[in-house]
Tab-separated table of C-alpha atoms in Angstrom:
chain	number	residue	atom	x	y	z
A	242	MET	CA	-0.135	-0.504	-0.153
A	243	ASP	CA	1.613	2.976	-0.549
A	244	ASP	CA	1.222	6.095	1.457
A	245	ASP	CA	-1.944	7.849	0.373
A	246	GLY	CA	-0.193	10.806	-0.675
A	247	PRO	CA	0.175	13.819	2.207
A	248	LEU	CA	-1.821	11.465	4.773
A	249	GLY	CA	1.727	9.581	5.087
A	250	PRO	CA	2.226	6.064	5.830
A	251	LEU	CA	-0.103	4.726	8.210
A	252	ASP	CA	1.423	3.007	11.479
A	253	PRO	CA	1.725	-0.825	11.855
A	254	ASP	CA	0.934	-0.327	15.269
A	255	PHE	CA	-2.566	1.009	14.527
A	256	ALA	CA	-3.750	-2.470	14.357
A	257	ALA	CA	-2.100	-3.559	16.961
A	258	ALA	CA	-3.383	-1.146	19.435
A	259	PHE	CA	-7.232	-1.148	17.646
A	260	VAL	CA	-10.518	-2.326	19.786
A	261	ARG	CA	-13.901	-1.923	17.947
A	262	ASP	CA	-16.022	0.197	19.139
A	263	ASP	CA	-18.781	-1.775	20.658
A	264	LYS	CA	-20.988	0.418	19.727
A	265	ARG	CA	-20.814	-0.024	15.920
A	266	PRO	CA	-23.322	-3.081	14.792
A	267	PRO	CA	-20.998	-6.538	14.688
A	268	CYS	CA	-19.769	-6.875	10.836
A	269	GLN	CA	-22.148	-8.305	8.240
A	270	LEU	CA	-22.106	-10.178	5.091
A	271	TYR	CA	-21.903	-8.371	1.840
A	272	ARG	CA	-22.736	-10.736	-0.956
A	273	CYS	CA	-21.741	-9.839	-4.900
A	274	SER	CA	-23.485	-12.236	-7.998
A	275	PRO	CA	-21.249	-13.807	-10.272
A	276	LEU	CA	-21.319	-12.417	-12.999
A	277	GLY	CA	-23.539	-15.123	-14.886
A	278	VAL	CA	-27.018	-15.126	-13.082
A	279	SER	CA	-29.293	-16.490	-15.184
A	280	GLY	CA	-30.311	-20.607	-15.885
A	281	GLY	CA	-30.457	-21.895	-12.243
A	282	PHE	CA	-28.816	-19.167	-10.406
A	283	GLY	CA	-32.143	-17.550	-8.486
A	284	ASP	CA	-32.955	-21.059	-6.516
A	285	ARG	CA	-29.320	-20.654	-5.564
A	286	LEU	CA	-28.975	-17.196	-4.292
A	287	ALA	CA	-32.613	-18.593	-2.663
A	288	ARG	CA	-30.684	-20.752	-0.452
A	289	ALA	CA	-28.099	-18.659	0.531
A	290	LEU	CA	-29.685	-16.170	2.373
A	291	ASP	CA	-32.057	-19.140	3.982
A	292	ALA	CA	-29.219	-20.643	4.972
A	293	GLY	CA	-27.539	-17.381	7.361
A	294	PRO	CA	-28.074	-13.460	7.685
A	295	VAL	CA	-26.788	-11.512	4.367
A	296	ALA	CA	-27.224	-7.958	4.681
A	297	ALA	CA	-27.065	-7.044	0.932
A	298	VAL	CA	-26.466	-8.440	-2.706
A	299	GLN	CA	-25.154	-6.929	-5.210
A	300	PHE	CA	-25.960	-7.305	-8.362
A	301	ARG	CA	-22.800	-7.923	-11.401
A	302	VAL	CA	-23.248	-8.358	-14.954
A	303	LYS	CA	-20.981	-7.547	-17.584
A	304	GLY	CA	-21.594	-7.437	-21.610
A	305	VAL	CA	-25.301	-7.178	-21.599
A	306	ASP	CA	-27.681	-3.725	-22.629
A	307	GLN	CA	-29.468	-2.412	-20.052
A	308	HIS	CA	-32.514	-4.060	-20.738
A	309	GLU	CA	-31.338	-7.790	-20.803
A	310	ALA	CA	-29.050	-6.792	-17.477
A	311	ALA	CA	-33.061	-5.992	-15.713
A	312	ARG	CA	-34.826	-8.358	-17.384
A	313	LEU	CA	-31.710	-10.894	-15.442
A	314	ALA	CA	-32.575	-8.588	-11.899
A	315	GLN	CA	-35.901	-8.685	-11.411
A	316	PRO	CA	-36.515	-11.927	-10.595
A	317	LEU	CA	-33.472	-11.988	-8.037
A	318	GLN	CA	-34.008	-8.908	-6.674
A	319	ARG	CA	-37.767	-9.873	-6.212
A	320	ILE	CA	-36.002	-13.047	-3.982
A	321	CYS	CA	-33.743	-9.936	-1.912
A	322	ALA	CA	-36.753	-7.707	-0.715
A	323	ALA	CA	-39.116	-11.125	0.304
A	324	ARG	CA	-35.844	-11.590	2.773
A	325	ASP	CA	-35.297	-8.110	3.727
A	326	CYS	CA	-32.568	-8.069	1.936
A	327	ALA	CA	-30.895	-5.045	-0.244
A	328	PHE	CA	-30.242	-5.323	-3.352
A	329	ILE	CA	-27.319	-3.207	-5.188
A	330	VAL	CA	-26.337	-2.520	-8.036
A	331	ASN	CA	-23.102	-2.387	-9.562
A	332	ASP	CA	-21.275	0.333	-11.330
A	333	SER	CA	-25.263	1.536	-13.554
A	334	ILE	CA	-27.327	4.640	-11.493
A	335	SER	CA	-29.256	4.522	-14.352
A	336	LEU	CA	-29.910	0.798	-13.977
A	337	ALA	CA	-30.914	1.003	-10.148
A	338	LYS	CA	-33.096	3.767	-11.030
A	339	ARG	CA	-34.764	1.939	-13.216
A	340	LEU	CA	-34.661	-1.283	-11.019
A	341	GLY	CA	-35.955	0.671	-8.147
A	342	ALA	CA	-33.282	-0.771	-6.472
A	343	ASP	CA	-31.866	-0.112	-3.143
A	344	GLY	CA	-29.142	1.715	-3.696
A	345	VAL	CA	-25.644	1.733	-6.328
A	346	HIS	CA	-22.022	0.724	-5.393
A	347	LEU	CA	-19.993	3.037	-7.690
A	348	GLY	CA	-16.346	2.600	-9.091
A	349	GLN	CA	-14.163	5.320	-9.361
A	350	GLU	CA	-15.308	5.473	-12.762
A	351	ASP	CA	-18.682	4.918	-12.154
A	352	GLY	CA	-20.102	8.989	-12.068
A	353	ASP	CA	-20.253	10.524	-8.508
A	354	PRO	CA	-21.961	9.383	-5.311
A	355	ARG	CA	-23.943	13.189	-5.439
A	356	GLU	CA	-25.221	12.375	-9.528
A	357	ALA	CA	-26.616	8.994	-7.531
A	358	ARG	CA	-27.952	10.898	-5.193
A	359	ALA	CA	-30.254	13.083	-7.314
A	360	ALA	CA	-30.772	9.741	-9.383
A	361	LEU	CA	-31.957	7.600	-6.164
A	362	GLY	CA	-33.170	9.750	-3.636
A	363	PRO	CA	-32.378	10.334	0.226
A	364	ASN	CA	-32.819	6.807	0.979
A	365	ALA	CA	-30.791	5.271	-1.762
A	366	GLN	CA	-27.260	3.329	-0.309
A	367	ILE	CA	-25.073	4.552	-2.076
A	368	GLY	CA	-21.418	2.587	-2.270
A	369	VAL	CA	-17.734	4.039	-3.741
A	370	THR	CA	-15.149	1.337	-4.398
A	371	CYS	CA	-11.364	3.781	-2.677
A	372	HIS	CA	-8.934	0.574	-3.033
A	373	ASP	CA	-6.525	0.889	-0.857
A	374	SER	CA	-6.614	4.847	-0.554
A	375	ARG	CA	-7.911	6.992	2.831
A	376	HIS	CA	-8.459	10.014	0.613
A	377	LEU	CA	-10.517	8.815	-2.078
A	378	ALA	CA	-12.835	6.624	0.726
A	379	MET	CA	-13.048	10.765	2.621
A	380	GLU	CA	-13.764	12.085	-0.584
A	381	ALA	CA	-16.097	9.369	-1.135
A	382	GLY	CA	-17.397	10.650	2.352
A	383	GLU	CA	-17.844	14.118	2.094
A	384	ALA	CA	-19.877	13.535	-1.542
A	385	GLY	CA	-22.314	11.851	0.867
A	386	ALA	CA	-22.003	8.165	0.342
A	387	ASP	CA	-23.099	5.284	2.797
A	388	TYR	CA	-20.182	3.495	2.982
A	389	VAL	CA	-16.733	3.518	1.436
A	390	ALA	CA	-14.845	-0.607	-0.023
A	391	PHE	CA	-11.617	-1.202	0.684
A	392	GLY	CA	-9.692	-3.443	-1.212
A	393	ALA	CA	-8.138	-6.411	-2.437
A	394	PHE	CA	-7.027	-7.826	0.764
A	395	TYR	CA	-6.504	-10.692	-0.608
A	396	PRO	CA	-5.725	-12.556	-4.668
A	397	THR	CA	-9.062	-13.207	-5.899
A	398	SER	CA	-9.947	-14.549	-9.625
A	399	THR	CA	-13.649	-12.050	-9.909
A	400	LYS	CA	-11.377	-9.345	-11.147
A	401	GLU	CA	-8.231	-7.999	-11.804
A	402	VAL	CA	-6.374	-6.838	-8.584
A	403	ARG	CA	-4.177	-3.416	-8.812
A	404	HIS	CA	-4.280	-2.321	-5.219
A	405	ARG	CA	-3.591	-4.152	-2.031
A	406	PRO	CA	-3.856	-2.517	1.323
A	407	GLU	CA	-3.406	-3.628	4.729
A	408	PRO	CA	-5.671	-4.405	7.357
A	409	VAL	CA	-4.902	-1.615	9.079
A	410	ILE	CA	-6.827	0.749	6.405
A	411	LEU	CA	-10.328	-0.586	7.865
A	412	SER	CA	-9.217	-0.170	11.607
A	413	TRP	CA	-8.293	3.342	11.026
A	414	TRP	CA	-11.272	3.968	8.942
A	415	SER	CA	-13.407	2.310	11.477
A	416	THR	CA	-11.405	4.662	14.658
A	417	LEU	CA	-11.970	8.042	12.712
A	418	PHE	CA	-15.656	7.496	11.153
A	419	GLU	CA	-19.165	6.404	11.896
A	420	LEU	CA	-19.973	5.407	8.034
A	421	PRO	CA	-19.491	1.592	7.087
A	422	SER	CA	-15.991	0.077	5.278
A	423	VAL	CA	-16.700	-2.850	2.991
A	424	ALA	CA	-13.741	-5.713	3.398
A	425	ILE	CA	-13.381	-6.657	-0.172
A	426	GLY	CA	-11.374	-9.123	-2.209
A	427	GLY	CA	-10.254	-13.043	-2.417
A	428	ILE	CA	-12.435	-13.357	1.326
A	429	THR	CA	-13.211	-16.500	2.454
A	430	PRO	CA	-14.370	-18.519	6.155
A	431	ALA	CA	-10.797	-19.123	6.341
A	432	ASN	CA	-9.498	-15.672	5.780
A	433	ALA	CA	-12.200	-13.501	6.845
A	434	ALA	CA	-11.262	-12.578	11.048
A	435	PRO	CA	-8.208	-10.726	10.789
A	436	LEU	CA	-10.312	-7.880	8.313
A	437	VAL	CA	-13.099	-8.713	10.615
A	438	LYS	CA	-11.078	-7.575	13.696
A	439	ALA	CA	-9.698	-4.578	12.182
A	440	GLY	CA	-12.919	-3.739	12.021
A	441	ALA	CA	-14.509	-3.825	8.841
A	442	ASP	CA	-18.394	-3.374	8.400
A	443	PHE	CA	-19.574	-5.796	5.955
A	444	LEU	CA	-17.466	-8.727	3.695
A	445	ALA	CA	-18.026	-8.469	0.309
A	446	VAL	CA	-18.424	-11.551	-0.952
A	447	SER	CA	-18.353	-13.681	-4.160
A	448	ASN	CA	-15.835	-17.020	-5.485
A	449	ALA	CA	-16.730	-18.137	-1.783
A	450	VAL	CA	-19.678	-18.177	-2.073
A	451	TRP	CA	-20.617	-19.128	-5.624
A	452	GLY	CA	-18.499	-20.916	-6.037
A	453	GLY	CA	-19.098	-24.419	-4.203
A	454	ASP	CA	-21.638	-24.875	-0.983
A	455	GLU	CA	-23.573	-22.145	-1.223
A	456	ALA	CA	-25.897	-22.716	1.637
A	457	GLY	CA	-22.112	-24.238	3.338
A	458	ALA	CA	-20.473	-20.844	2.585
A	459	VAL	CA	-22.360	-18.668	4.650
A	460	ARG	CA	-22.876	-21.037	7.257
A	461	ALA	CA	-18.903	-21.097	7.539
A	462	PHE	CA	-19.147	-17.006	7.300
A	463	ALA	CA	-22.377	-16.831	10.166
A	464	GLU	CA	-19.873	-18.352	12.589
A	465	VAL	CA	-16.702	-15.965	11.823
A	466	LEU	CA	-18.884	-12.545	12.095
A	467	GLY	CA	-20.811	-14.438	14.666
A	468	GLY	CA	-17.604	-15.407	16.946
A	469	ARG	CA	-16.399	-11.655	16.446
């Protein structure tokens, strides 16, 4: 991780001294869909949501037009709504608006939180990818984001990795800001505990759930999160 410009490098001892504030809600699971969501994926999603607590599902598809994306999203959105799980659209403010989704997750090239707020209204959940940058995270918070996402913390095949923060960034953020943070990137039940201990408010996971037994994976994550 670079030193984030004028903020300077984070002191590694910061993480060792960090104690999670008990006033913050416990860390929760935030699931990202695989890129392929046709066929029987809806049944898999329902099984996963029924297996344990999940705060949100992020809908991620690539290479299709908005009409097709909406067609794929709508049955999944209904499954989430029936289980009181937030349905977040990745990248596209316009698709989130078309669907009446619970929110949108923006990469650094996907628009401004202010634009999203104007389009989606005051109750939408707006998240922003901030990679390994405290500066980007502070900018996102100032622009009205509801959460910031840091990562990738571990190697992942879900997307190309160019930024590798250390868990201490979660400790720093949790100590200074009330805005929730999401940890992302290669997270599994086996390696999640250090990120929870470091202060992550949500764990964003994809292949760890969809790469095998989705219900078993959700139960395994629930054990880690319950044992924080």
